[in-house]
Coordinates of C-alpha atoms in Angstrom, one line a residue:
X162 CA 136.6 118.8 166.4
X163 CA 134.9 117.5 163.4
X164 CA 131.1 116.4 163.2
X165 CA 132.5 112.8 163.0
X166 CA 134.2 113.4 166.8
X167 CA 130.7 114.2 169.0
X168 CA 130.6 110.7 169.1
X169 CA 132.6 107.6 169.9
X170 CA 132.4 104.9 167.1
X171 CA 132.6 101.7 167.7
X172 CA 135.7 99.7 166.9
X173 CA 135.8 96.4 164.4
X174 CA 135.7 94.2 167.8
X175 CA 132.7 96.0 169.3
X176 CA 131.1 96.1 165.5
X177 CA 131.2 92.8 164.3
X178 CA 132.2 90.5 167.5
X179 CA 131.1 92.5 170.7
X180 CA 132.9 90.9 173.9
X181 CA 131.0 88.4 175.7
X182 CA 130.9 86.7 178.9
X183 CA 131.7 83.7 179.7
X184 CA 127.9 83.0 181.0
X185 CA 126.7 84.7 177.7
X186 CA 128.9 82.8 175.6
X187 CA 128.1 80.0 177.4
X188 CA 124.2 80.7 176.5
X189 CA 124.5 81.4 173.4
X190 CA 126.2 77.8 172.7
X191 CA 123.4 76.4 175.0
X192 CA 120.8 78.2 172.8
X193 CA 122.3 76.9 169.8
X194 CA 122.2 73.1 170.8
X195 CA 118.7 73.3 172.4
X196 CA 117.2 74.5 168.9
X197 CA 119.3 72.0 166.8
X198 CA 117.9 69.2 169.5
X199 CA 114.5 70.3 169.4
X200 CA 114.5 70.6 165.6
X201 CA 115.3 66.9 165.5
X202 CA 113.0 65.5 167.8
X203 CA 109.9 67.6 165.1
X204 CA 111.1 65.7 162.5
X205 CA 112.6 62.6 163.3
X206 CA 110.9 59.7 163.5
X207 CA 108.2 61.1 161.3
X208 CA 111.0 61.9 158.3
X209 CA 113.2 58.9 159.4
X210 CA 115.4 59.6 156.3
X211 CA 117.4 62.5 158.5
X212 CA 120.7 61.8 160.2
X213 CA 120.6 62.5 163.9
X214 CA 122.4 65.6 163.3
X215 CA 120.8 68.8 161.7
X216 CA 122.7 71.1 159.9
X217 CA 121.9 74.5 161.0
X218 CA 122.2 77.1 158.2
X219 CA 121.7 80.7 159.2
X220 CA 120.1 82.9 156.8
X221 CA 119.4 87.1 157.2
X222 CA 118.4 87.7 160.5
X223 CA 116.0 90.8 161.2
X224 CA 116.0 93.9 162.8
X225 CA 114.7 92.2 166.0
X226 CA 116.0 89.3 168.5
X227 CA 115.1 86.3 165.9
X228 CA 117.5 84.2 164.7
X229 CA 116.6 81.9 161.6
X230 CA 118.1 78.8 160.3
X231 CA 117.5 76.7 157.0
X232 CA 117.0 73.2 157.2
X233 CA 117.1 70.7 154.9
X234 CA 114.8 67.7 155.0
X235 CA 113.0 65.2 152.3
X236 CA 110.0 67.3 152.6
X237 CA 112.4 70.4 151.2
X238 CA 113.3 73.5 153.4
X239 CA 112.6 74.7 156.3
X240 CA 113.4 77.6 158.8
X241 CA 114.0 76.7 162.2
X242 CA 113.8 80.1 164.6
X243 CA 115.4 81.0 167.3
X244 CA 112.9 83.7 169.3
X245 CA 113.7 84.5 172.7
X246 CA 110.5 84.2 175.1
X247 CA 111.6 87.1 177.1
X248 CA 112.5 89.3 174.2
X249 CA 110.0 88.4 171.1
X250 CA 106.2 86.9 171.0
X251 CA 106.1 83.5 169.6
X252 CA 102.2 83.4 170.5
X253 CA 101.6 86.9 168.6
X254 CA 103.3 85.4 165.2
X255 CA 101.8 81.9 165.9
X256 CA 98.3 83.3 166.2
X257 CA 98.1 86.2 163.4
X258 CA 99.6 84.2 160.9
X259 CA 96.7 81.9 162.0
X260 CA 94.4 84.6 161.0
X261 CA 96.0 85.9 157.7
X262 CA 95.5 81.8 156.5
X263 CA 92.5 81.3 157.1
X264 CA 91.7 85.1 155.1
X265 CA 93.8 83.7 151.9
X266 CA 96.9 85.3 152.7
X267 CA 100.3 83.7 152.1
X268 CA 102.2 83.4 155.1
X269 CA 104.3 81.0 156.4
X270 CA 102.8 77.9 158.0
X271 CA 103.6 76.6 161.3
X272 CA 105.1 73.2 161.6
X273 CA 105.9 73.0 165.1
X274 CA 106.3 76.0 168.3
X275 CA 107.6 75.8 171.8
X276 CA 106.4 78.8 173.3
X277 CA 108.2 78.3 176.7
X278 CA 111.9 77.7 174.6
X279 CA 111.2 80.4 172.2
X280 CA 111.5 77.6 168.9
X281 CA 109.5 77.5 165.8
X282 CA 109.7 75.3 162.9
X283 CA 108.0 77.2 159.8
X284 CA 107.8 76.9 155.9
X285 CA 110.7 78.7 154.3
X286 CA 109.9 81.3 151.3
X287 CA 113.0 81.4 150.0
X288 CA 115.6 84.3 149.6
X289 CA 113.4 86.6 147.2
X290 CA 112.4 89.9 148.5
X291 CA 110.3 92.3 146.4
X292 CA 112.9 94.6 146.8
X293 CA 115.2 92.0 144.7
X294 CA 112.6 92.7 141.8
X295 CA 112.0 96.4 141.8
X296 CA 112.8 98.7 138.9
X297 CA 111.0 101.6 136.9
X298 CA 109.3 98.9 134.7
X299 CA 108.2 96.3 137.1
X300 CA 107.4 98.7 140.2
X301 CA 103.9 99.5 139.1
X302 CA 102.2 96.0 138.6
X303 CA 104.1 94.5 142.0
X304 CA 103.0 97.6 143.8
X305 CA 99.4 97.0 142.6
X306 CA 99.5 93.5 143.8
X307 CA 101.0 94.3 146.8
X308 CA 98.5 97.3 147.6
X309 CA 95.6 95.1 146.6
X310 CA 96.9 92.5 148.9
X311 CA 97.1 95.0 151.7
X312 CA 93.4 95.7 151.3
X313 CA 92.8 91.6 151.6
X314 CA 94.7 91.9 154.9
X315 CA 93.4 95.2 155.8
X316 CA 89.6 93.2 155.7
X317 CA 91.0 90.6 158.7
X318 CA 90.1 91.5 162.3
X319 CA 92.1 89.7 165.1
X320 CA 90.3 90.1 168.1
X321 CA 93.3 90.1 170.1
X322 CA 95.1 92.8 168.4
X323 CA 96.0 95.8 170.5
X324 CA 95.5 99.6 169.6
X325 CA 98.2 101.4 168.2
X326 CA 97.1 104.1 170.8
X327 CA 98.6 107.9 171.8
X328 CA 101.0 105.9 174.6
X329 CA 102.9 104.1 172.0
X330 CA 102.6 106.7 169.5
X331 CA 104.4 109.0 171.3
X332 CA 107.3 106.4 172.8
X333 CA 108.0 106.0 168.9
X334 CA 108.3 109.9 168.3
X335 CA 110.8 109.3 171.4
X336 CA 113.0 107.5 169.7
X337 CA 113.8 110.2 167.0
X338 CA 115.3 112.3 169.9
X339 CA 116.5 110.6 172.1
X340 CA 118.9 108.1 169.6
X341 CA 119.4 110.0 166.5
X342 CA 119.3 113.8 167.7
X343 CA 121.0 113.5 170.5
X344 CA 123.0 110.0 170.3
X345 CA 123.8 109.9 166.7
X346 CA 124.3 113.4 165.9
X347 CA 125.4 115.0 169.2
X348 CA 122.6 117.7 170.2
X349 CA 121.4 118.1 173.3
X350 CA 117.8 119.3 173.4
X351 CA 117.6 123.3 175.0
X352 CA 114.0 123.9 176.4
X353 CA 112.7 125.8 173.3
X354 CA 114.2 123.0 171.4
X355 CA 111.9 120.5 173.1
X356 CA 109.0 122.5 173.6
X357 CA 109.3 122.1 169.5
X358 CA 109.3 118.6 169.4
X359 CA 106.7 118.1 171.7
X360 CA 104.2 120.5 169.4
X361 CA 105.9 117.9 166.7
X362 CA 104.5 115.2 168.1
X363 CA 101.0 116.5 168.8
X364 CA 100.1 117.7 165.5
X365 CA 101.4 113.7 164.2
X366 CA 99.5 111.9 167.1
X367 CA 96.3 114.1 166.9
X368 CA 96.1 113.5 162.7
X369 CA 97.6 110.1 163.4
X370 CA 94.5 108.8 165.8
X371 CA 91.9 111.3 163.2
X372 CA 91.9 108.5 160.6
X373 CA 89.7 105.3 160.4
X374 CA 91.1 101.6 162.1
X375 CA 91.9 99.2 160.8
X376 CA 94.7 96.0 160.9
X377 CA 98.0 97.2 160.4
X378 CA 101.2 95.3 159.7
X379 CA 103.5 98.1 160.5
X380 CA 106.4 96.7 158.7
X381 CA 104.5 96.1 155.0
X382 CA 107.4 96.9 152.8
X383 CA 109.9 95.6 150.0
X384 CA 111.7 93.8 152.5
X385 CA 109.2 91.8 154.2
X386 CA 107.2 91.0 151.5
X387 CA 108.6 87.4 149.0
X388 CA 108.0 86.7 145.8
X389 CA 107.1 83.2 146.0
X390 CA 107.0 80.5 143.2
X391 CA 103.8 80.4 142.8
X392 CA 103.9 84.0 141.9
X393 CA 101.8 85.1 145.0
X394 CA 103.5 87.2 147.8
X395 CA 104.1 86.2 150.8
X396 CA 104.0 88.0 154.0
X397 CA 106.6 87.6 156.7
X398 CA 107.5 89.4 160.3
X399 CA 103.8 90.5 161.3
X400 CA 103.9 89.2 164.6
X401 CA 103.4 93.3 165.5
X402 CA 100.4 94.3 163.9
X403 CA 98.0 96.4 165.5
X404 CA 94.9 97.6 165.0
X405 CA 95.8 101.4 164.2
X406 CA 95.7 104.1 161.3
X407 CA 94.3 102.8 157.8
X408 CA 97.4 104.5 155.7
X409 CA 99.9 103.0 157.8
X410 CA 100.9 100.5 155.6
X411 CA 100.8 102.0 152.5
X412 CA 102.9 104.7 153.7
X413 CA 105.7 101.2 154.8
X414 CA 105.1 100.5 151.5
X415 CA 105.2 103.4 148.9
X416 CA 107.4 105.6 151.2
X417 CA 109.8 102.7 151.6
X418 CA 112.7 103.3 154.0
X419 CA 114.6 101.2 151.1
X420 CA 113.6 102.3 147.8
X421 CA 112.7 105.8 146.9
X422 CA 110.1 106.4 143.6
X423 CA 109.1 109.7 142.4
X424 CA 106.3 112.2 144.2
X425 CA 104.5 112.0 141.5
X426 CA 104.6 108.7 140.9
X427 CA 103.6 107.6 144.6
X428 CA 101.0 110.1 144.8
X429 CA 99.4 108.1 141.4
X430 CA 99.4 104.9 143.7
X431 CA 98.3 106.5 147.0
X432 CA 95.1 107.8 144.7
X433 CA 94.6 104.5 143.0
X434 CA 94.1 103.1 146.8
X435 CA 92.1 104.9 148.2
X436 CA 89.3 105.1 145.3
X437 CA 89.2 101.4 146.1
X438 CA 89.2 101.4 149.8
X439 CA 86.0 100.4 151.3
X440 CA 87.3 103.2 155.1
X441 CA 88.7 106.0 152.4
X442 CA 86.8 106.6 149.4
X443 CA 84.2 108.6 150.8
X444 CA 87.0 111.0 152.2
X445 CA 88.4 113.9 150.2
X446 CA 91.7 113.6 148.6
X447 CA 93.0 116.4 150.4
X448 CA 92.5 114.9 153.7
X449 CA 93.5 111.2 152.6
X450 CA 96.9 113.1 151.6
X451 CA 97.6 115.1 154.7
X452 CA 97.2 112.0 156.7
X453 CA 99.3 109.5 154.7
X454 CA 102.1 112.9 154.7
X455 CA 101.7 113.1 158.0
X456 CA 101.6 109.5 159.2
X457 CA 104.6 109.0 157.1
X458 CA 106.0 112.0 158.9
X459 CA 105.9 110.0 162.1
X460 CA 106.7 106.9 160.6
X461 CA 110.4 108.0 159.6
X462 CA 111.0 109.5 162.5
X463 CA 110.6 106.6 164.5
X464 CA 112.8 104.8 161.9
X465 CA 115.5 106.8 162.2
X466 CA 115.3 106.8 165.8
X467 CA 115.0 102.8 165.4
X468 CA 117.8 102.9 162.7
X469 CA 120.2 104.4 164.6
X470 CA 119.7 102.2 168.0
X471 CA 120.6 99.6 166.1
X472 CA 124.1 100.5 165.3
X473 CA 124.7 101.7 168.4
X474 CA 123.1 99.6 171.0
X475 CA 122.6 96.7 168.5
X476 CA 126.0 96.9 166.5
X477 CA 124.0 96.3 163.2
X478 CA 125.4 98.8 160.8
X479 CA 123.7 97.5 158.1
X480 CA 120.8 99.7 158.4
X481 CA 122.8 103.0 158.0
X482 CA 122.4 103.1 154.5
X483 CA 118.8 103.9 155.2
X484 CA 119.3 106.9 156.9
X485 CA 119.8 109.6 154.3
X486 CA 116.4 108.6 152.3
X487 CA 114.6 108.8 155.4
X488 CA 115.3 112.0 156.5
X489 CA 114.8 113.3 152.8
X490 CA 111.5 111.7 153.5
X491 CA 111.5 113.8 157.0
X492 CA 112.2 117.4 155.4
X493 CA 110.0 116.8 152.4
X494 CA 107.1 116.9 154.3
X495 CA 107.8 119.3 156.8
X496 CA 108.4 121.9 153.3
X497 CA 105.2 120.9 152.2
X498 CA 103.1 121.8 155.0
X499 CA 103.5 125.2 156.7
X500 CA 102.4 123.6 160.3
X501 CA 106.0 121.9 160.1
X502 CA 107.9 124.8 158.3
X503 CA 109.8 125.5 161.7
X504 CA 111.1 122.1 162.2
X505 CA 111.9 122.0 158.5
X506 CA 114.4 125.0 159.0
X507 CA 115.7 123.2 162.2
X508 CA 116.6 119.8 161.0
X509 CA 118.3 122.0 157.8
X510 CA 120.1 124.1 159.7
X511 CA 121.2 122.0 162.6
X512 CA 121.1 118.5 161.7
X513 CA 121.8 117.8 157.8
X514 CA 125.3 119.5 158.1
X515 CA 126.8 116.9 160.9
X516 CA 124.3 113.8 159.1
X517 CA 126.4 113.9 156.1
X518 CA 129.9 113.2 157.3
X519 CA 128.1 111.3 160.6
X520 CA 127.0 109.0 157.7
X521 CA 129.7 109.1 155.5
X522 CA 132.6 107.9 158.5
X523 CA 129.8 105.3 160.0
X524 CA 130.1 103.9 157.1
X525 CA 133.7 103.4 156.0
X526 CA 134.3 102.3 159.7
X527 CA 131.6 99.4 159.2
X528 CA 132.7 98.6 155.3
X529 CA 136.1 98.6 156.5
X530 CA 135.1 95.6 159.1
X531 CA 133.2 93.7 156.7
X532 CA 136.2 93.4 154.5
X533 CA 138.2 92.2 157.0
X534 CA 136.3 89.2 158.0
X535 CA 136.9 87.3 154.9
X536 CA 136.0 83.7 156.1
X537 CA 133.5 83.5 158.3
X538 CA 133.9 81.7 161.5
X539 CA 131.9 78.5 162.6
X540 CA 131.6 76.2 165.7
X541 CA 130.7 73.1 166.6
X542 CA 127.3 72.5 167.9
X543 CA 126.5 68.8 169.3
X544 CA 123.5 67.1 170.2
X545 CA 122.7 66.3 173.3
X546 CA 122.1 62.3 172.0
X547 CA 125.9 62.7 170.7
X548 CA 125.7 61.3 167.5
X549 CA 127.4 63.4 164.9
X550 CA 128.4 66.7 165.0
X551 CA 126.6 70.2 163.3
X552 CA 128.1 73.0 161.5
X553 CA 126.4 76.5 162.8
X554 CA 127.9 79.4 161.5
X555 CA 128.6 82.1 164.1

């Protein structure tokens, strides 16, 4: 048995176009003509130019239950999305983007919510992710504007923010084992091999909760961050910030899951930083760099955890290829610090052989569906008023 054979991979149907119900089906169709519905009535008759119909356009979805959708109207475009009230916080986005306005911060206005259906109406930035524009010669002014922009939004103080506290510290740490040890790559946990962990997860929790509070976006990197016309950045999928450990973001942003830039060249903009932040500069560098390690440390555990739920529960392969950078991330910090040495030679020993081909096989399974679906499908969505029918890719 091969590394590749401890655990079932999904087929292209289960991959790509996962078996539903009739009822589900049914839903999801219902979904779809209840948005493009409540779309129209927003903008119609105030923008009495549109046609009774709106065309539905989906553009990337997210790593959550959102679904967006470009609209076209004679005001320009807009994204119509599709948040489900049971799964996703309408009022959370609705109200913290609020917040981050009123402070100076680009994000995308509101034109319209319906908190009980789960619909927004918001600006659309466009397609252009920082990430689009990175390279050796352009990283170092964008990440200076985006780390003094973090410090802008760092400044905000939603009262209604909750505290990224021990509780949900510790159900992120979770995920790491329970989804990519032992789903992804096969191990069950012995006793010794939890009472490991567990220590793990102190030591991360403990330096975690040590630092100074303050807002946190917990997504603030290359791929939720636009470059916008105006040449500002804009700021998208905050709707879970927290109030919670002041290196957080910087660690999303400089230790990007993504895109990976040299030690030395990260550690240059982590010092840059925190000379400048108002809750850091008065702390040693030593400390300021054990807890951005460390909180970076728990960070990419929880993404792999995260990463690999979504392939397998999720059936989103797309964020496999972030795998291998993130552990890398994962055993360079436990060889820096002799505290994590033993997990180090753990993961080493245990995991990284079985990762490699894991990865590898993933992979060709899920590039091997995509080329198959060369034309992709589309159904007809109609309006409840009956008018003219809408194109809504599936």
């Amino acid at each position: 048995m091969t590394p590749s054979d401890q655990i079932r991979q999904p087929s292209r149907q289960e991959l790509f176009q996962p078996e539903l119900s009739h009822s589900e089906a049914a839903r999801q169709q219902q979904r779809r003509e209840q948005l493009a519905q409540w779309v129209q009535q927003q903008l119609v008759p105030a923008e009495e130019h549109l046609t009774n119909a709106v065309q539905l356009l989906p553009v990337g979805g997210d790593a959550g239950f959102r679904s967006y959708y470009r609209i076209q109207s004679p005001q320009g475009s807009l994204l119509a999305v599709d948040a489900p009230p049971e799964k996703e916080d309408s009022a959370a986005f609705v109200s913290i983007a609020g917040v981050l306005s009123d402070a100076g911060i680009r994000v995308p206005q509101i034109r319209a919510v319906d908190y009980d259906l789960g619909f927004m109406l918001i600006e659309d930035f466009g397609d252009t992710l920082l990430l689009d524009l990175l390279d050796h010669q352009s990283v170092d002014a964008i990440y200076a504007d985006a780390l003094t922009l973090l410090k802008t939004l760092q400044a905000t103080s939603p009262d209604t923010l909750p505290e990224y506290d021990e509780a949900l510290l510790q159900t992120e740490l979770s995920l790491f084992r329970d989804w990519f040890i032992q789903q992804l790559i096969g191990i069950e946990l012995t006793e010794e091999d939890e009472k490991l962990f567990c220590g793990l997860d102190q030591m991360l929790i403990a330096s975690a909760r040590e630092q100074p509070s303050a807002f946190i976006h917990r997504d603030y990197h290359s791929r939720n961050l636009m470059s916008l016309p105006d040449n500002q950045i804009g700021v998208i999928d905050f709707q879970g910030a927290l109030h919670g450990p002041v290196l957080y973001d910087a660690v999303s942003l400089l230790k990007d899951c993504y895109v990976s830039w040299p030690e030395d060249q990260v550690e240059g903009w982590l010092q840059d930083f925190v000379r400048q932040h108002a809750l850091l500069r008065d702390t040693d560098w030593a400390t300021c760099q054990r807890w951005f390690d460390w909180l970076g440390l728990q960070r990419h555990l929880k993404c792999l955890g995260i990463f690999t739920r979504l392939w397998l529960r999720d059936k989103k392969p797309q964020y496999l290829s972030a795998i291998p950078a993130t552990f890398r991330y994962v055993l360079e910090v436990c060889q820096r610090y002799p505290a994590f040495e033993q997990h180090g030679q753990w993961l080493q020993q245990r995991v990284a052989p079985i990762l490699t081909q894991k990865i590898a096989d993933i992979t060709a399974v899920a590039a091997t569906a995509v080329a198959e679906v060369s034309v992709p499908e589309t159904s007809t969505v109609e309006t409840s008023a009956g008018k003219k029918d809408q194109s809504v890719s599936s």
